Amino acid sequence: AGLFFLKHAEAVEKDVSAREVHQMLLLSLQWLSGSITRSQP
Protein backbone atom coordinates (compact mmCIF):
# COMPACT_ATOMS: atom_id res chain seq x y z
CA ALA A 1 0.00 0.00 0.00
CA GLY A 2 2.84 2.39 0.86
CA LEU A 3 4.62 1.81 -2.45
CA PHE A 4 1.37 2.28 -4.37
CA PHE A 5 0.72 5.52 -2.49
CA LEU A 6 4.19 6.83 -3.32
CA LYS A 7 3.76 6.09 -7.04
CA HIS A 8 0.29 7.66 -6.99
CA ALA A 9 1.63 10.72 -5.16
CA GLU A 10 4.34 11.20 -7.80
CA ALA A 11 1.72 11.13 -10.56
CA VAL A 12 -0.54 13.54 -8.67
CA GLU A 13 2.27 16.01 -8.03
CA LYS A 14 2.68 16.41 -11.79
CA ASP A 15 -0.94 17.56 -12.13
CA VAL A 16 -1.60 19.29 -8.81
CA SER A 17 0.17 22.32 -7.38
CA ALA A 18 2.34 21.90 -4.29
CA ARG A 19 -0.06 24.05 -2.27
CA GLU A 20 -3.02 21.77 -3.02
CA VAL A 21 -0.95 18.68 -2.18
CA HIS A 22 0.10 20.27 1.11
CA GLN A 23 -3.52 21.13 1.90
CA MET A 24 -4.65 17.56 1.20
CA LEU A 25 -1.91 16.24 3.49
CA LEU A 26 -3.01 18.58 6.28
CA LEU A 27 -6.64 17.49 5.88
CA SER A 28 -5.57 13.83 5.95
CA LEU A 29 -3.56 14.37 9.14
CA GLN A 30 -6.48 16.18 10.78
CA TRP A 31 -8.86 13.35 9.81
CA LEU A 32 -6.44 10.69 11.09
CA SER A 33 -5.84 12.47 14.40
CA GLY A 34 -9.60 12.97 14.78
CA SER A 35 -10.28 9.28 14.15
CA ILE A 36 -7.61 8.25 16.66
CA THR A 37 -9.04 10.61 19.28
CA ARG A 38 -12.59 9.28 18.81
CA SER A 39 -11.45 5.64 18.99
CA GLN A 40 -9.84 6.15 22.41
CA PRO A 41 -12.03 5.39 25.49
CSV table of C-alpha atoms in Angstrom, one decimal:
chain,number,residue,atom,x,y,z
A,1,ALA,CA,0.0,0.0,0.0
A,2,GLY,CA,2.8,2.4,0.9
A,3,LEU,CA,4.6,1.8,-2.4
A,4,PHE,CA,1.4,2.3,-4.4
A,5,PHE,CA,0.7,5.5,-2.5
A,6,LEU,CA,4.2,6.8,-3.3
A,7,LYS,CA,3.8,6.1,-7.0
A,8,HIS,CA,0.3,7.7,-7.0
A,9,ALA,CA,1.6,10.7,-5.2
A,10,GLU,CA,4.3,11.2,-7.8
A,11,ALA,CA,1.7,11.1,-10.6
A,12,VAL,CA,-0.5,13.5,-8.7
A,13,GLU,CA,2.3,16.0,-8.0
A,14,LYS,CA,2.7,16.4,-11.8
A,15,ASP,CA,-0.9,17.6,-12.1
A,16,VAL,CA,-1.6,19.3,-8.8
A,17,SER,CA,0.2,22.3,-7.4
A,18,ALA,CA,2.3,21.9,-4.3
A,19,ARG,CA,-0.1,24.1,-2.3
A,20,GLU,CA,-3.0,21.8,-3.0
A,21,VAL,CA,-1.0,18.7,-2.2
A,22,HIS,CA,0.1,20.3,1.1
A,23,GLN,CA,-3.5,21.1,1.9
A,24,MET,CA,-4.7,17.6,1.2
A,25,LEU,CA,-1.9,16.2,3.5
A,26,LEU,CA,-3.0,18.6,6.3
A,27,LEU,CA,-6.6,17.5,5.9
A,28,SER,CA,-5.6,13.8,5.9
A,29,LEU,CA,-3.6,14.4,9.1
A,30,GLN,CA,-6.5,16.2,10.8
A,31,TRP,CA,-8.9,13.4,9.8
A,32,LEU,CA,-6.4,10.7,11.1
A,33,SER,CA,-5.8,12.5,14.4
A,34,GLY,CA,-9.6,13.0,14.8
A,35,SER,CA,-10.3,9.3,14.1
A,36,ILE,CA,-7.6,8.2,16.7
A,37,THR,CA,-9.0,10.6,19.3
A,38,ARG,CA,-12.6,9.3,18.8
A,39,SER,CA,-11.5,5.6,19.0
A,40,GLN,CA,-9.8,6.2,22.4
A,41,PRO,CA,-12.0,5.4,25.5
